[in-house]
Short mmCIF file of C-alpha atoms and ligand atoms in Angstrom, two decimals:
data_model
loop_
_atom_site.label_atom_id
_atom_site.label_comp_id
_atom_site.label_asym_id
_atom_site.label_seq_id
_atom_site.Cartn_x
_atom_site.Cartn_y
_atom_site.Cartn_z
CA MET A 1 5.12 -2.43 -5.23
CA GLN A 2 5.89 -5.85 -6.66
CA PHE A 3 7.66 -4.27 -9.62
CA SER A 4 9.46 -1.54 -7.68
CA PHE A 5 12.71 -3.51 -7.76
CA GLN A 6 12.80 -3.48 -11.54
CA GLN A 7 15.42 -1.34 -13.24
CA GLY A 8 14.81 2.32 -12.35
CA GLY A 9 12.11 1.40 -9.81
CA TRP A 10 11.73 3.18 -6.49
CA GLY A 11 12.37 0.02 -4.48
CA ALA A 12 15.66 -0.53 -6.30
CA SER A 13 16.63 3.12 -5.68
CA LEU A 14 15.79 2.79 -1.99
CA ALA A 15 17.83 -0.42 -1.66
CA ASP A 16 20.73 1.33 -3.40
CA LYS A 17 20.53 4.37 -1.09
CA LEU A 18 20.52 2.14 1.99
CA VAL A 19 23.25 -0.26 0.88
CA ARG A 20 25.62 -1.18 3.78
CA LYS A 21 23.03 0.21 6.22
CA CYS A 22 20.15 -2.24 5.91
CA ASP A 23 18.52 -4.71 3.54
CA VAL A 24 15.34 -3.67 1.79
CA LEU A 25 12.87 -6.53 1.31
CA ASN A 26 10.03 -6.28 -1.19
CA ARG A 27 6.82 -8.04 -0.23
CA GLY A 28 4.61 -6.32 -2.80
CA PHE A 29 1.85 -8.29 -4.51
CA SER A 30 0.74 -6.47 -7.61
CA GLY A 31 -3.00 -6.02 -7.89
CA TYR A 32 -3.68 -6.78 -4.23
CA ASN A 33 -6.00 -4.72 -2.07
CA THR A 34 -5.99 -4.48 1.74
CA ARG A 35 -8.51 -7.34 2.14
CA TRP A 36 -6.19 -9.82 0.44
CA ALA A 37 -3.03 -8.34 1.97
CA LYS A 38 -4.46 -8.66 5.48
CA ILE A 39 -4.95 -12.38 4.87
CA ILE A 40 -1.42 -13.08 3.62
CA LEU A 41 0.46 -10.73 5.97
CA PRO A 42 1.06 -13.44 8.64
CA ARG A 43 2.72 -15.55 5.97
CA LEU A 44 5.00 -12.68 4.95
CA ILE A 45 6.06 -11.40 8.36
CA ARG A 46 6.28 -13.68 11.40
CA LYS A 47 7.49 -13.23 14.92
CA GLY A 48 11.27 -13.51 14.95
CA ASN A 49 13.94 -13.05 17.56
CA SER A 50 14.84 -9.53 18.64
CA LEU A 51 17.66 -9.36 16.06
CA ASP A 52 15.15 -9.95 13.27
CA ILE A 53 12.90 -7.00 14.10
CA PRO A 54 12.71 -4.80 11.00
CA VAL A 55 13.89 -1.20 11.30
CA ALA A 56 10.78 -0.14 9.42
CA VAL A 57 7.82 -1.71 7.64
CA THR A 58 5.95 0.27 4.99
CA ILE A 59 2.29 -0.39 4.20
CA PHE A 60 1.32 1.04 0.80
CA PHE A 61 -2.28 0.45 -0.29
CA GLY A 62 -5.19 2.41 -1.69
CA ALA A 63 -4.71 2.51 -5.46
CA ASN A 64 -6.46 -0.84 -5.96
CA ASP A 65 -8.88 -0.52 -3.02
CA SER A 66 -10.20 2.75 -4.47
CA ALA A 67 -11.15 1.19 -7.82
CA LEU A 68 -14.81 1.97 -8.55
CA LYS A 69 -17.22 -0.66 -7.25
CA ASP A 70 -19.38 -0.75 -10.37
CA GLU A 71 -16.47 -0.92 -12.82
CA ASN A 72 -14.03 -3.06 -10.84
CA PRO A 73 -15.86 -5.00 -8.09
CA LYS A 74 -12.98 -7.47 -7.65
CA GLN A 75 -10.43 -4.93 -6.47
CA HIS A 76 -12.79 -2.37 -4.89
CA ILE A 77 -12.86 -2.20 -1.10
CA PRO A 78 -15.32 0.11 0.70
CA LEU A 79 -13.59 3.08 2.34
CA GLU A 80 -14.48 2.03 5.91
CA GLU A 81 -13.16 -1.50 5.34
CA TYR A 82 -9.96 -0.09 3.79
CA ALA A 83 -9.31 1.92 6.98
CA ALA A 84 -10.18 -1.08 9.18
CA ASN A 85 -7.88 -3.36 7.18
CA LEU A 86 -4.98 -0.91 7.51
CA LYS A 87 -5.57 -0.75 11.27
CA SER A 88 -5.72 -4.51 11.45
CA MET A 89 -2.35 -4.81 9.68
CA VAL A 90 -0.76 -2.30 12.09
CA GLN A 91 -2.20 -4.31 15.00
CA TYR A 92 -0.91 -7.58 13.55
CA LEU A 93 2.59 -6.12 13.22
CA LYS A 94 2.42 -5.02 16.85
CA SER A 95 1.49 -8.59 17.83
CA VAL A 96 4.73 -9.83 16.23
CA ASP A 97 6.80 -7.20 18.06
CA ILE A 98 6.90 -4.55 15.33
CA PRO A 99 5.57 -1.51 17.17
CA GLU A 100 3.75 1.39 15.55
CA ASN A 101 6.85 3.58 15.67
CA ARG A 102 8.47 1.20 13.17
CA VAL A 103 5.52 1.28 10.76
CA ILE A 104 5.17 3.80 7.94
CA LEU A 105 1.84 4.04 6.15
CA ILE A 106 2.06 5.35 2.59
CA THR A 107 -0.98 7.01 1.02
CA PRO A 108 -1.95 6.18 -2.55
CA THR A 109 -0.54 8.53 -5.18
CA PRO A 110 -2.70 10.85 -7.30
CA LEU A 111 -4.15 9.18 -10.41
CA CYS A 112 -3.65 10.55 -13.94
CA GLU A 113 -7.12 9.73 -15.25
CA THR A 114 -6.27 10.29 -18.94
CA ALA A 115 -3.30 7.91 -18.78
CA TRP A 116 -5.25 5.34 -16.74
CA GLU A 117 -8.23 5.52 -19.14
CA LYS A 118 -5.92 4.64 -22.05
CA GLU A 119 -4.73 1.60 -20.05
CA CYS A 120 -8.35 0.62 -19.35
CA ILE A 121 -9.26 0.85 -23.03
CA ILE A 122 -6.30 -1.42 -23.90
CA GLN A 123 -7.65 -3.89 -21.30
CA GLY A 124 -11.12 -3.63 -22.88
CA CYS A 125 -12.86 -1.82 -20.03
CA LYS A 126 -14.10 1.65 -19.09
CA LEU A 127 -12.28 4.12 -16.81
CA ASN A 128 -12.50 2.33 -13.46
CA ARG A 129 -10.71 4.72 -11.05
CA LEU A 130 -11.20 8.41 -10.31
CA ASN A 131 -8.58 10.74 -8.83
CA SER A 132 -11.14 12.31 -6.47
CA VAL A 133 -12.00 8.87 -5.05
CA VAL A 134 -8.31 7.99 -4.59
CA GLY A 135 -8.07 11.22 -2.56
CA GLU A 136 -10.73 9.95 -0.14
CA TYR A 137 -8.65 6.79 0.45
CA ALA A 138 -5.51 8.91 0.92
CA ASN A 139 -7.31 10.93 3.59
CA ALA A 140 -8.49 7.77 5.30
CA CYS A 141 -4.90 6.50 5.32
CA LEU A 142 -3.73 9.74 7.00
CA GLN A 143 -6.47 9.32 9.61
CA VAL A 144 -5.46 5.71 10.32
CA ALA A 145 -1.85 6.81 10.80
CA GLN A 146 -2.98 9.44 13.27
CA ASP A 147 -5.27 6.99 15.11
CA CYS A 148 -2.61 4.28 15.31
CA GLY A 149 0.36 6.55 16.01
CA THR A 150 2.38 5.48 12.96
CA ASP A 151 4.39 7.69 10.63
CA VAL A 152 2.84 8.37 7.26
CA LEU A 153 4.30 9.26 3.89
CA ASP A 154 1.69 11.40 2.19
CA LEU A 155 2.43 10.73 -1.47
CA TRP A 156 -1.06 12.00 -2.30
CA THR A 157 0.03 15.52 -1.28
CA LEU A 158 3.69 15.28 -2.28
CA MET A 159 2.91 14.17 -5.85
CA GLN A 160 0.17 16.70 -6.66
C1 LIG V 1 11.87 3.51 4.94
C2 LIG V 1 11.60 4.60 3.99
C3 LIG V 1 10.54 4.24 2.99
C4 LIG V 1 10.43 5.22 1.91
C5 LIG V 1 9.52 4.74 0.85
C6 LIG V 1 9.61 5.62 -0.35
C7 LIG V 1 8.50 5.34 -1.26
C8 LIG V 1 8.56 6.15 -2.52
C9 LIG V 1 7.45 5.71 -3.37
C10 LIG V 1 7.41 6.31 -4.73
C11 LIG V 1 6.16 5.81 -5.37
C12 LIG V 1 6.08 6.01 -6.80
C13 LIG V 1 4.74 5.75 -7.44
C14 LIG V 1 4.17 4.43 -7.23
C15 LIG V 1 2.84 4.25 -7.91
C16 LIG V 1 2.24 3.02 -7.43
O1 LIG V 1 0.96 2.77 -7.98
C17 LIG V 1 0.59 1.52 -7.59
C18 LIG V 1 -0.73 1.10 -8.16
C19 LIG V 1 -0.99 -0.28 -7.64
O2 LIG V 1 -0.03 -1.12 -8.19
P1 LIG V 1 0.25 -2.61 -7.67
O3 LIG V 1 1.00 -2.49 -6.39
O4 LIG V 1 1.03 -3.22 -8.79
O5 LIG V 1 -1.07 -3.28 -7.50
O6 LIG V 1 -0.60 1.11 -9.57
C20 LIG V 1 -1.71 1.08 -10.30
C21 LIG V 1 -1.48 1.09 -11.74
O7 LIG V 1 -2.75 1.04 -9.79
#
């Protein structure tokens, strides 16, 4: 997310598509999981006046949360906590007047294990994420969207 506004990034493309319609703000923090994001969210989005209410807020987590506990304990978040953290962020947004119908959850994308393993080796570690595990977090994200009544962009399915 943090780097999505770089040249050719999806954030930059989105901002370009929506030019003259709305501003696209990037509040991505590379490497963050839902536990850390939940803590900083109140510093990123505060209650404003009615003119400041965002048209839409996207919440895009799961890639880092789903890192394997044994191989990457710093980023790993248990599945149940991941779902609870997503719900908590939706509830926080509601408390600052951003209702669930303005929130879009985005599932994590599928993981190319061979490409990621090469990255891990460069970093001096073993493969620390598995596509099948990411899929469990994507399903949990879909469930949270259903429970909370938000829209959801199912990149897990769309990018298979
Ligand atoms: C209002 C309409 C919103 C539409 C949003 C459209 C979103 C399109 C998204 C395309 C996504 C492309 C693939 C992104 C892959 C992201 O992977 C992220 C993870 C975690 O990275 P980070 O955020 O830096 O921690 O990447 C890795 C390597 O784990």
